[in-house]
Amino acid sequence: MVPHLVTALTGPLLDLEEKILAATPAIERWFRLEWQEHTPPFYCSVDLRNAGYKLAPVDTNLFPGGFNHLASEMLPLSVQAAMAAIDKYCPDARNLLLIPEIHDRHPTYLDNVARLMQIFRQTGLHVRLGSLSPEITQPTPLALPDGNMLVIEPLVRSANGRRLGLKDFDPCTILVNNDLSAGIPDILQNIHEQSLLPPLHAGWALRRKSNHFTAYDEVVKKFGKLIGVDPWMLNPFHAKCGEVDFHSGEGLDCLASNVDAVLAKIRKKYKEYGIKDQKPFVIIKPDAGTYGKGIISIRDAAELKDLSAAQRDKMSVIKDGRVVSALNIQEGVPTFESIKDAVAEPVVYMIDRYVVGGYYRVHAERGVDQNLNAPGSQYVPLAFAQQHAVPDLRAKPGTAAPNRFYVYGVVARLALLAASLEMERTDPNPEVY
Amino acid sequence: MVPHLVTALTGPLLDLEEKILAATPAIERWFRLEWQEHTPPFYCSVDLRNAGYKLAPVDTNLFPGGFNHLASEMLPLSVQAAMAAIDKYCPDARNLLLIPEIHDRHPTYLDNVARLMQIFRQTGLHVRLGSLSPEITQPTPLALPDGNMLVIEPLVRSANGRRLGLKDFDPCTILVNNDLSAGIPDILQNIHEQSLLPPLHAGWALRRKSNHFTAYDEVVKKFGKLIGVDPWMLNPFHAKCGEVDFHSGEGLDCLASNVDAVLAKIRKKYKEYGIKDQKPFVIIKPDAGTYGKGIISIRDAAELKDLSAAQRDKMSVIKDGRVVSALNIQEGVPTFESIKDAVAEPVVYMIDRYVVGGYYRVHAERGVDQNLNAPGSQYVPLAFAQQHAVPDLRAKPGTAAPNRFYVYGVVARLALLAASLEMERTDPNPEVY
């Protein structure tokens, strides 16, 4: 189940929310049974867009940052979930090695690292930081915004080459918080005796969004049947183009025709559901990569021809110098939530199969149809509802507000389950069970 | 791990607290490994007494009431732990049947039942109440103090006699919140297809405190070795007399000699540790039974001869008419905690292997050496610490207060582990693994 947090929405429950809340027992049982068959990612954050008529995940992050943006009273939930996760992978663990991003591009990223260390220390593990950067050759202090210090150390392979650790620190679990956009470093290869989490193929060096979307299609189809809703209500249309080069123009035809096709499908759905106040749009994003870079919103395939040089450049370079090749065309889901007039999208955090908190990503200078994961975004932690997580559908009417955050937790867990299927199917060394 | 709650204690850490806090990683790993070998009780509450020089569990309740006394912001922790527990016993569960006490002797007991229902509803189960009382022959409303209603229904065995449920309600899990002091009702016998939790031999019809104490001796011996403390710091001395009848005088000799022996052992320890401000005392309590009845404090075996008729009566009748026979003599542990001048003892709640909250039981009219589980006791929920559960032993000195509640959570989990061993060893139908 999901904690009861205050969402930005007020007013009567939307149809979709009502259906999901009413089906809670069936939904929870379904998840329980799915988790008997599939292993959830170690941790995960999911960006959601709530358009009112539909609520969909738009990004499923397997190396979540931003734990520092969760309300601090949620920490015990994270710790308890982390205990369950550690128990599964490494019950006799003493040590956990955390490998963060190399570049602290985000001023608050180190706060996220500190928060993760805190969570795992609270589970009773010794936690230390190892760096993938060749520049870190000795223990190096990193100043946190609050004046405290972290220490990051060089990674060391054991004498026999089979294990990874730090000097005098042999971890059972290696938790990666670096999305490996720059490729898989040699030092992370061929680790067989320790739990390397998430697995290497979760990193953007190998991961492809299109695999996730395909797994999500399947998950949401089953779920739609379970609760009797059109899966589209929970799933953006999507398509993919294999090779696109904005500078040479290669692949732009594929892109234009797919943009047209997705827009046409959206238009049809809008008509079916009488949605008149929205104009269909698509988001084009690289099949590999993250950080909100290389993402544009398009309302018409014709716009592709008129992209400025700057926009073309933006689409051609993403993180750590990887050049965009394959692109996804994803139905744009406007957000109809706002906090103090700034558009907002909920982000839900999970450890193992448990929802442990969330926040709103808010961007005052962006529109309802734009990517909010961009410089200038702010974070509003979701607090526990005043009545403290005690919604009770069978309570006397009026005594318990419905848990709207529950609905977010369900959709985020659908994406979590999709990531689980995606990881199974893309595992280069699948275990035979 | 354990949430960070505000305890009544302030001032410097006591030796024992310091040792336990310093050994956190070793302790958590030890618990993880123990739980690989042993199954924790479904739920459990443990009464602790903190004397400063020692901290010990004095009652391990396998049918805990009082969930309503936990701070409401702790609910999500209970729900998450309950999810983990349900997952283990009955992943495909739709329905949970809760069997409460027959007699709502405690005015707030129904609030506890309502809270338990809420926790399990939040895990996504349908929850209904079944009564062991022959007087409940049809669905019967029960008014809660807040004006809401519960409905309790007659239990029904399935047509083939193999399952227990209610009319049109077939549960996968049957959760008993009735300690079965009055014996095991026929209707609970021979249930093999469903998870009956806790098992019947956890009820006072079969359970004996002495078995628990013996298992606890063993647990705390291992634990004392792990962290390098005298197990006595965590364990009251105890002894047992088989048959005692206060009216006929049968067995009083055994009682007197054991009281003397335990008092002598305490005196020796007090001398060893230079404890001068305490006068040794023992608590005499029935080997079976609960509810704080039939419990007396004794400072000298001679007092046994001078018991008043009322005291003799008190020792001869406990809950649901069971007459005391076997008695335990337990080292009295004074409590040195108080809230607004009233003596207080912490009570820690666990679901599965997770600590989910606690409160102080406070009794303004009782002394530091008396049983507080008595009419007139009050309950002070433990709130999250101001800094919200973020103690970090490696943080800059002064920035993070130590989690004193952690120490309570450790000792409570030692009792939980002892209960687990106790249940394994007293299982009348042990499974062969």
mmCIF file of N, CA and C in Angstrom, chain A residues 1-3 24-26 28-29 32-33 36 72-73 75-77 79-81 83-84 86-87 90-94 115 118 121-128 146-148 353-356 384 387-392 394-396 399 403 413, chain B residues 1-3 24-26 28-29 32-33 36 72-73 75-77 79-81 83-84 86-87 90-94 115 118 121-128 146-148 353-356 384 387-392 394-396 399 403 413:
data_model
loop_
_atom_site.group_PDB
_atom_site.id
_atom_site.type_symbol
_atom_site.label_atom_id
_atom_site.label_comp_id
_atom_site.label_asym_id
_atom_site.label_seq_id
_atom_site.Cartn_x
_atom_site.Cartn_y
_atom_site.Cartn_z
ATOM 1 N N MET A 1 0.859 -1.189 0.000
ATOM 2 C CA MET A 1 0.000 0.000 0.000
ATOM 3 C C MET A 1 0.884 1.224 0.000
ATOM 4 N N VAL A 2 0.298 2.334 0.126
ATOM 5 C CA VAL A 2 0.949 3.596 -0.170
ATOM 6 C C VAL A 2 0.612 4.577 0.946
ATOM 7 N N PRO A 3 1.593 5.349 1.408
ATOM 8 C CA PRO A 3 1.257 6.320 2.454
ATOM 9 C C PRO A 3 0.280 7.379 1.942
ATOM 10 N N THR A 24 -9.000 -0.987 -4.873
ATOM 11 C CA THR A 24 -7.796 -1.174 -4.056
ATOM 12 C C THR A 24 -7.488 -2.637 -3.688
ATOM 13 N N PRO A 25 -8.459 -3.382 -3.132
ATOM 14 C CA PRO A 25 -8.089 -4.751 -2.737
ATOM 15 C C PRO A 25 -7.640 -5.602 -3.922
ATOM 16 N N ALA A 26 -8.339 -5.464 -5.048
ATOM 17 C CA ALA A 26 -7.948 -6.238 -6.232
ATOM 18 C C ALA A 26 -6.566 -5.813 -6.714
ATOM 19 N N GLU A 28 -4.065 -4.414 -4.951
ATOM 20 C CA GLU A 28 -2.979 -4.824 -4.058
ATOM 21 C C GLU A 28 -2.701 -6.317 -4.186
ATOM 22 N N ARG A 29 -3.752 -7.087 -4.328
ATOM 23 C CA ARG A 29 -3.556 -8.525 -4.499
ATOM 24 C C ARG A 29 -2.814 -8.806 -5.801
ATOM 25 N N ARG A 32 0.757 -8.076 -5.323
ATOM 26 C CA ARG A 32 1.395 -9.134 -4.534
ATOM 27 C C ARG A 32 1.731 -10.339 -5.393
ATOM 28 N N LEU A 33 0.766 -10.700 -6.253
ATOM 29 C CA LEU A 33 1.006 -11.884 -7.083
ATOM 30 C C LEU A 33 2.063 -11.604 -8.148
ATOM 31 N N GLN A 36 5.403 -11.992 -6.785
ATOM 32 C CA GLN A 36 5.836 -13.380 -6.606
ATOM 33 C C GLN A 36 6.606 -13.860 -7.835
ATOM 34 N N SER A 72 11.185 14.564 5.412
ATOM 35 C CA SER A 72 12.038 13.783 6.316
ATOM 36 C C SER A 72 11.230 12.821 7.186
ATOM 37 N N GLU A 73 9.954 13.112 7.401
ATOM 38 C CA GLU A 73 9.175 12.159 8.207
ATOM 39 C C GLU A 73 8.880 10.865 7.443
ATOM 40 N N LEU A 75 11.336 9.168 6.100
ATOM 41 C CA LEU A 75 12.561 8.367 6.160
ATOM 42 C C LEU A 75 12.363 6.967 6.733
ATOM 43 N N PRO A 76 11.627 6.828 7.837
ATOM 44 C CA PRO A 76 11.494 5.477 8.389
ATOM 45 C C PRO A 76 10.903 4.480 7.385
ATOM 46 N N LEU A 77 10.024 4.968 6.500
ATOM 47 C CA LEU A 77 9.484 4.069 5.476
ATOM 48 C C LEU A 77 10.579 3.618 4.523
ATOM 49 N N VAL A 79 13.734 3.415 5.249
ATOM 50 C CA VAL A 79 14.636 2.523 5.980
ATOM 51 C C VAL A 79 14.037 1.119 6.064
ATOM 52 N N GLN A 80 12.762 1.051 6.375
ATOM 53 C CA GLN A 80 12.112 -0.252 6.502
ATOM 54 C C GLN A 80 12.123 -0.985 5.159
ATOM 55 N N ALA A 81 11.839 -0.248 4.079
ATOM 56 C CA ALA A 81 11.850 -0.874 2.755
ATOM 57 C C ALA A 81 13.268 -1.300 2.374
ATOM 58 N N MET A 83 15.571 -2.211 4.426
ATOM 59 C CA MET A 83 15.836 -3.433 5.194
ATOM 60 C C MET A 83 15.331 -4.653 4.444
ATOM 61 N N ALA A 84 14.114 -4.532 3.929
ATOM 62 C CA ALA A 84 13.522 -5.666 3.208
ATOM 63 C C ALA A 84 14.350 -5.980 1.971
ATOM 64 N N ILE A 86 17.630 -5.279 1.396
ATOM 65 C CA ILE A 86 18.947 -5.815 1.768
ATOM 66 C C ILE A 86 18.822 -7.279 2.196
ATOM 67 N N ASP A 87 17.758 -7.526 2.937
ATOM 68 C CA ASP A 87 17.464 -8.878 3.367
ATOM 69 C C ASP A 87 17.416 -9.861 2.215
ATOM 70 N N CYS A 90 21.294 -9.713 0.409
ATOM 71 C CA CYS A 90 22.534 -9.869 1.153
ATOM 72 C C CYS A 90 22.277 -9.856 2.658
ATOM 73 N N PRO A 91 21.595 -10.881 3.179
ATOM 74 C CA PRO A 91 21.254 -10.815 4.607
ATOM 75 C C PRO A 91 22.469 -10.734 5.524
ATOM 76 N N ASP A 92 23.593 -11.290 5.080
ATOM 77 C CA ASP A 92 24.749 -11.232 5.981
ATOM 78 C C ASP A 92 25.645 -10.029 5.699
ATOM 79 N N ALA A 93 25.067 -9.019 5.049
ATOM 80 C CA ALA A 93 25.852 -7.827 4.711
ATOM 81 C C ALA A 93 26.312 -7.085 5.952
ATOM 82 N N ARG A 94 27.547 -6.627 5.888
ATOM 83 C CA ARG A 94 28.037 -5.659 6.864
ATOM 84 C C ARG A 94 28.203 -4.305 6.185
ATOM 85 N N ARG A 115 21.624 11.519 1.857
ATOM 86 C CA ARG A 115 20.375 10.930 2.328
ATOM 87 C C ARG A 115 20.351 9.417 2.111
ATOM 88 N N GLN A 118 22.433 7.800 4.657
ATOM 89 C CA GLN A 118 21.723 7.809 5.929
ATOM 90 C C GLN A 118 20.708 6.668 5.998
ATOM 91 N N ARG A 121 22.645 3.460 6.376
ATOM 92 C CA ARG A 121 23.233 3.374 7.723
ATOM 93 C C ARG A 121 22.162 3.005 8.742
ATOM 94 N N GLN A 122 20.986 3.572 8.532
ATOM 95 C CA GLN A 122 19.891 3.266 9.458
ATOM 96 C C GLN A 122 19.477 1.802 9.392
ATOM 97 N N THR A 123 19.721 1.153 8.267
ATOM 98 C CA THR A 123 19.421 -0.284 8.232
ATOM 99 C C THR A 123 20.504 -1.060 8.969
ATOM 100 N N GLY A 124 21.549 -0.355 9.397
ATOM 101 C CA GLY A 124 22.587 -1.018 10.170
ATOM 102 C C GLY A 124 23.783 -1.439 9.331
ATOM 103 N N LEU A 125 23.971 -0.807 8.190
ATOM 104 C CA LEU A 125 25.132 -1.141 7.364
ATOM 105 C C LEU A 125 26.204 -0.065 7.506
ATOM 106 N N HIS A 126 27.447 -0.478 7.340
ATOM 107 C CA HIS A 126 28.521 0.486 7.126
ATOM 108 C C HIS A 126 28.418 0.919 5.665
ATOM 109 N N VAL A 127 28.376 2.220 5.427
ATOM 110 C CA VAL A 127 28.196 2.719 4.067
ATOM 111 C C VAL A 127 29.364 3.621 3.716
ATOM 112 N N ARG A 128 29.999 3.360 2.590
ATOM 113 C CA ARG A 128 31.041 4.274 2.113
ATOM 114 C C ARG A 128 30.854 4.540 0.627
ATOM 115 N N ASP A 146 25.026 21.829 3.812
ATOM 116 C CA ASP A 146 24.818 22.189 5.228
ATOM 117 C C ASP A 146 26.127 22.262 6.007
ATOM 118 N N GLY A 147 27.259 22.103 5.315
ATOM 119 C CA GLY A 147 28.527 22.218 6.016
ATOM 120 C C GLY A 147 29.118 20.885 6.440
ATOM 121 N N ASN A 148 28.284 19.803 6.430
ATOM 122 C CA ASN A 148 28.854 18.495 6.716
ATOM 123 C C ASN A 148 29.711 18.023 5.532
ATOM 124 N N ARG A 353 9.547 -3.102 -3.446
ATOM 125 C CA ARG A 353 8.203 -2.915 -3.993
ATOM 126 C C ARG A 353 7.373 -1.909 -3.209
ATOM 127 N N TYR A 354 8.017 -1.150 -2.354
ATOM 128 C CA TYR A 354 7.290 -0.249 -1.478
ATOM 129 C C TYR A 354 7.386 1.207 -1.918
ATOM 130 N N VAL A 355 6.277 1.880 -1.927
ATOM 131 C CA VAL A 355 6.275 3.331 -2.155
ATOM 132 C C VAL A 355 6.740 3.993 -0.862
ATOM 133 N N VAL A 356 7.787 4.793 -0.944
ATOM 134 C CA VAL A 356 8.350 5.368 0.275
ATOM 135 C C VAL A 356 8.220 6.887 0.348
ATOM 136 N N PHE A 384 2.758 14.101 4.776
ATOM 137 C CA PHE A 384 1.647 13.249 5.164
ATOM 138 C C PHE A 384 0.383 14.096 5.259
ATOM 139 N N GLN A 387 -4.548 14.039 8.426
ATOM 140 C CA GLN A 387 -5.093 12.940 9.221
ATOM 141 C C GLN A 387 -4.129 11.762 9.290
ATOM 142 N N HIS A 388 -2.938 11.984 8.759
ATOM 143 C CA HIS A 388 -1.875 11.012 8.917
ATOM 144 C C HIS A 388 -2.212 9.643 8.390
ATOM 145 N N ALA A 389 -2.355 9.580 7.105
ATOM 146 C CA ALA A 389 -2.343 8.273 6.456
ATOM 147 C C ALA A 389 -3.437 7.340 6.941
ATOM 148 N N VAL A 390 -4.525 7.875 7.372
ATOM 149 C CA VAL A 390 -5.558 6.982 7.861
ATOM 150 C C VAL A 390 -6.851 7.022 7.048
ATOM 151 N N PRO A 391 -6.747 7.069 5.705
ATOM 152 C CA PRO A 391 -7.992 7.033 4.964
ATOM 153 C C PRO A 391 -8.612 5.663 5.166
ATOM 154 N N ASP A 392 -9.867 5.627 5.320
ATOM 155 C CA ASP A 392 -10.537 4.351 5.496
ATOM 156 C C ASP A 392 -11.807 4.429 4.682
ATOM 157 N N ARG A 394 -14.146 2.598 4.383
ATOM 158 C CA ARG A 394 -15.392 2.183 5.020
ATOM 159 C C ARG A 394 -15.711 3.037 6.238
ATOM 160 N N ALA A 395 -14.916 4.056 6.475
ATOM 161 C CA ALA A 395 -15.226 4.936 7.594
ATOM 162 C C ALA A 395 -16.517 5.701 7.295
ATOM 163 N N LYS A 396 -17.072 6.295 8.301
ATOM 164 C CA LYS A 396 -18.283 7.094 8.153
ATOM 165 C C LYS A 396 -18.015 8.168 7.095
ATOM 166 N N THR A 399 -15.572 11.416 7.212
ATOM 167 C CA THR A 399 -14.563 11.385 8.266
ATOM 168 C C THR A 399 -13.162 11.137 7.719
ATOM 169 N N ASN A 403 -7.369 8.865 -0.282
ATOM 170 C CA ASN A 403 -5.927 8.970 -0.442
ATOM 171 C C ASN A 403 -5.612 9.133 -1.928
ATOM 172 N N ARG A 413 3.851 2.183 -9.399
ATOM 173 C CA ARG A 413 4.203 0.767 -9.264
ATOM 174 C C ARG A 413 3.966 -0.017 -10.560
ATOM 175 N N MET B 1 15.752 -1.752 11.036
ATOM 176 C CA MET B 1 16.104 -0.660 11.948
ATOM 177 C C MET B 1 14.847 -0.151 12.634
ATOM 178 N N VAL B 2 14.956 0.902 13.293
ATOM 179 C CA VAL B 2 13.924 1.330 14.222
ATOM 180 C C VAL B 2 13.693 2.822 14.027
ATOM 181 N N PRO B 3 12.448 3.254 13.992
ATOM 182 C CA PRO B 3 12.235 4.694 13.839
ATOM 183 C C PRO B 3 12.797 5.483 15.022
ATOM 184 N N THR B 24 25.436 -0.926 16.459
ATOM 185 C CA THR B 24 24.295 -1.014 15.548
ATOM 186 C C THR B 24 24.525 -1.912 14.325
ATOM 187 N N PRO B 25 25.604 -1.708 13.566
ATOM 188 C CA PRO B 25 25.742 -2.553 12.366
ATOM 189 C C PRO B 25 25.828 -4.038 12.702
ATOM 190 N N ALA B 26 26.566 -4.369 13.756
ATOM 191 C CA ALA B 26 26.667 -5.781 14.140
ATOM 192 C C ALA B 26 25.302 -6.313 14.582
ATOM 193 N N GLU B 28 22.240 -5.216 13.733
ATOM 194 C CA GLU B 28 21.280 -5.361 12.631
ATOM 195 C C GLU B 28 21.612 -6.568 11.776
ATOM 196 N N ARG B 29 22.896 -6.801 11.560
ATOM 197 C CA ARG B 29 23.291 -7.966 10.777
ATOM 198 C C ARG B 29 22.907 -9.247 11.516
ATOM 199 N N ARG B 32 19.287 -9.809 11.093
ATOM 200 C CA ARG B 32 19.000 -10.292 9.727
ATOM 201 C C ARG B 32 19.285 -11.778 9.614
ATOM 202 N N LEU B 33 20.409 -12.210 10.183
ATOM 203 C CA LEU B 33 20.771 -13.631 10.070
ATOM 204 C C LEU B 33 19.845 -14.502 10.916
ATOM 205 N N GLN B 36 16.751 -15.202 9.173
ATOM 206 C CA GLN B 36 16.868 -16.205 8.109
ATOM 207 C C GLN B 36 16.534 -17.597 8.654
ATOM 208 N N SER B 72 -0.371 8.382 15.199
ATOM 209 C CA SER B 72 -0.980 8.073 13.910
ATOM 210 C C SER B 72 -0.001 8.250 12.756
ATOM 211 N N GLU B 73 1.026 9.080 12.942
ATOM 212 C CA GLU B 73 1.987 9.195 11.835
ATOM 213 C C GLU B 73 2.852 7.953 11.684
ATOM 214 N N LEU B 75 1.448 5.029 11.339
ATOM 215 C CA LEU B 75 0.630 4.039 10.634
ATOM 216 C C LEU B 75 1.262 3.503 9.356
ATOM 217 N N PRO B 76 1.842 4.365 8.519
ATOM 218 C CA PRO B 76 2.408 3.815 7.275
ATOM 219 C C PRO B 76 3.469 2.743 7.520
ATOM 220 N N LEU B 77 4.199 2.868 8.625
ATOM 221 C CA LEU B 77 5.179 1.829 8.948
ATOM 222 C C LEU B 77 4.489 0.507 9.260
ATOM 223 N N VAL B 79 1.592 -0.381 8.136
ATOM 224 C CA VAL B 79 0.998 -0.898 6.901
ATOM 225 C C VAL B 79 2.069 -1.589 6.054
ATOM 226 N N GLN B 80 3.224 -0.949 5.941
ATOM 227 C CA GLN B 80 4.295 -1.534 5.133
ATOM 228 C C GLN B 80 4.769 -2.862 5.722
ATOM 229 N N ALA B 81 4.884 -2.913 7.052
ATOM 230 C CA ALA B 81 5.299 -4.161 7.695
ATOM 231 C C ALA B 81 4.220 -5.231 7.533
ATOM 232 N N MET B 83 2.176 -5.467 5.058
ATOM 233 C CA MET B 83 2.294 -5.943 3.672
ATOM 234 C C MET B 83 3.326 -7.050 3.577
ATOM 235 N N ALA B 84 4.467 -6.822 4.219
ATOM 236 C CA ALA B 84 5.535 -7.820 4.163
ATOM 237 C C ALA B 84 5.069 -9.118 4.811
ATOM 238 N N ILE B 86 1.886 -10.243 5.234
ATOM 239 C CA ILE B 86 0.835 -10.887 4.437
ATOM 240 C C ILE B 86 1.453 -11.582 3.228
ATOM 241 N N ASP B 87 2.392 -10.901 2.640
ATOM 242 C CA ASP B 87 3.130 -11.444 1.510
ATOM 243 C C ASP B 87 3.709 -12.811 1.798
ATOM 244 N N CYS B 90 0.385 -15.309 2.751
ATOM 245 C CA CYS B 90 -0.795 -15.442 1.912
ATOM 246 C C CYS B 90 -0.779 -14.409 0.786
ATOM 247 N N PRO B 91 0.154 -14.531 -0.155
ATOM 248 C CA PRO B 91 0.238 -13.480 -1.172
ATOM 249 C C PRO B 91 -1.038 -13.328 -2.001
ATOM 250 N N ASP B 92 -1.775 -14.414 -2.158
ATOM 251 C CA ASP B 92 -2.985 -14.261 -2.980
ATOM 252 C C ASP B 92 -4.226 -13.947 -2.143
ATOM 253 N N ALA B 93 -3.989 -13.425 -0.950
ATOM 254 C CA ALA B 93 -5.109 -13.120 -0.057
ATOM 255 C C ALA B 93 -6.002 -12.023 -0.617
ATOM 256 N N ARG B 94 -7.273 -12.213 -0.474
ATOM 257 C CA ARG B 94 -8.241 -11.134 -0.700
ATOM 258 C C ARG B 94 -8.817 -10.680 0.642
ATOM 259 N N ARG B 115 -8.242 0.090 14.639
ATOM 260 C CA ARG B 115 -6.946 0.453 14.092
ATOM 261 C C ARG B 115 -6.325 -0.726 13.334
ATOM 262 N N GLN B 118 -7.963 -1.070 10.071
ATOM 263 C CA GLN B 118 -7.499 -0.010 9.184
ATOM 264 C C GLN B 118 -6.133 -0.370 8.573
ATOM 265 N N ARG B 121 -6.730 -3.088 6.036
ATOM 266 C CA ARG B 121 -7.414 -2.545 4.853
ATOM 267 C C ARG B 121 -6.450 -1.765 3.991
ATOM 268 N N GLN B 122 -5.548 -1.047 4.666
ATOM 269 C CA GLN B 122 -4.565 -0.267 3.914
ATOM 270 C C GLN B 122 -3.608 -1.156 3.125
ATOM 271 N N THR B 123 -3.437 -2.400 3.563
ATOM 272 C CA THR B 123 -2.614 -3.296 2.753
ATOM 273 C C THR B 123 -3.403 -3.801 1.554
ATOM 274 N N GLY B 124 -4.671 -3.442 1.496
ATOM 275 C CA GLY B 124 -5.479 -3.827 0.355
ATOM 276 C C GLY B 124 -6.286 -5.090 0.577
ATOM 277 N N LEU B 125 -6.560 -5.421 1.823
ATOM 278 C CA LEU B 125 -7.375 -6.602 2.101
ATOM 279 C C LEU B 125 -8.787 -6.196 2.513
ATOM 280 N N HIS B 126 -9.729 -7.065 2.196
ATOM 281 C CA HIS B 126 -11.041 -6.934 2.816
ATOM 282 C C HIS B 126 -10.920 -7.485 4.230
ATOM 283 N N VAL B 127 -11.344 -6.722 5.204
ATOM 284 C CA VAL B 127 -11.184 -7.144 6.596
ATOM 285 C C VAL B 127 -12.548 -7.181 7.261
ATOM 286 N N ARG B 128 -12.873 -8.310 7.891
ATOM 287 C CA ARG B 128 -14.113 -8.367 8.678
ATOM 288 C C ARG B 128 -13.829 -9.020 10.022
ATOM 289 N N ASP B 146 -15.593 7.082 18.969
ATOM 290 C CA ASP B 146 -15.744 8.278 18.123
ATOM 291 C C ASP B 146 -17.064 8.319 17.382
ATOM 292 N N GLY B 147 -17.943 7.352 17.643
ATOM 293 C CA GLY B 147 -19.247 7.379 16.999
ATOM 294 C C GLY B 147 -19.328 6.487 15.772
ATOM 295 N N ASN B 148 -18.164 6.048 15.247
ATOM 296 C CA ASN B 148 -18.212 5.096 14.145
ATOM 297 C C ASN B 148 -18.653 3.730 14.660
ATOM 298 N N ARG B 353 9.111 -8.606 11.468
ATOM 299 C CA ARG B 353 10.352 -8.307 12.200
ATOM 300 C C ARG B 353 10.612 -6.824 12.319
ATOM 301 N N TYR B 354 9.624 -6.015 12.032
ATOM 302 C CA TYR B 354 9.814 -4.569 12.010
ATOM 303 C C TYR B 354 9.232 -3.884 13.243
ATOM 304 N N VAL B 355 9.986 -2.981 13.803
ATOM 305 C CA VAL B 355 9.468 -2.135 14.874
ATOM 306 C C VAL B 355 8.600 -1.054 14.226
ATOM 307 N N VAL B 356 7.347 -0.959 14.624
ATOM 308 C CA VAL B 356 6.442 -0.025 13.948
ATOM 309 C C VAL B 356 5.974 1.117 14.853
ATOM 310 N N PHE B 384 7.592 10.893 16.588
ATOM 311 C CA PHE B 384 8.873 10.981 15.921
ATOM 312 C C PHE B 384 9.677 12.104 16.552
ATOM 313 N N GLN B 387 13.765 15.915 14.758
ATOM 314 C CA GLN B 387 14.573 15.862 13.546
ATOM 315 C C GLN B 387 14.139 14.725 12.632
ATOM 316 N N HIS B 388 13.023 14.099 12.990
ATOM 317 C CA HIS B 388 12.410 13.121 12.117
ATOM 318 C C HIS B 388 13.328 11.985 11.738
ATOM 319 N N ALA B 389 13.658 11.198 12.711
ATOM 320 C CA ALA B 389 14.237 9.894 12.411
ATOM 321 C C ALA B 389 15.514 9.957 11.611
ATOM 322 N N VAL B 390 16.273 11.005 11.760
ATOM 323 C CA VAL B 390 17.496 11.080 10.976
ATOM 324 C C VAL B 390 18.775 11.102 11.819
ATOM 325 N N PRO B 391 18.841 10.279 12.879
ATOM 326 C CA PRO B 391 20.091 10.286 13.621
ATOM 327 C C PRO B 391 21.161 9.708 12.719
ATOM 328 N N ASP B 392 22.307 10.257 12.753
ATOM 329 C CA ASP B 392 23.380 9.750 11.927
ATOM 330 C C ASP B 392 24.623 9.796 12.797
ATOM 331 N N ARG B 394 27.516 9.276 12.241
ATOM 332 C CA ARG B 394 28.720 9.848 11.659
ATOM 333 C C ARG B 394 28.528 11.310 11.279
ATOM 334 N N ALA B 395 27.376 11.859 11.609
ATOM 335 C CA ALA B 395 27.167 13.273 11.306
ATOM 336 C C ALA B 395 28.077 14.109 12.209
ATOM 337 N N LYS B 396 28.211 15.356 11.873
ATOM 338 C CA LYS B 396 29.016 16.278 12.656
ATOM 339 C C LYS B 396 28.512 16.257 14.096
ATOM 340 N N THR B 399 25.003 17.596 15.653
ATOM 341 C CA THR B 399 23.941 17.831 14.663
ATOM 342 C C THR B 399 22.848 16.787 14.750
ATOM 343 N N ASN B 403 19.538 8.072 18.710
ATOM 344 C CA ASN B 403 18.202 7.497 18.719
ATOM 345 C C ASN B 403 18.073 6.566 19.924
ATOM 346 N N ARG B 413 13.133 -6.448 20.132
ATOM 347 C CA ARG B 413 13.336 -7.479 19.108
ATOM 348 C C ARG B 413 14.033 -8.721 19.667
#
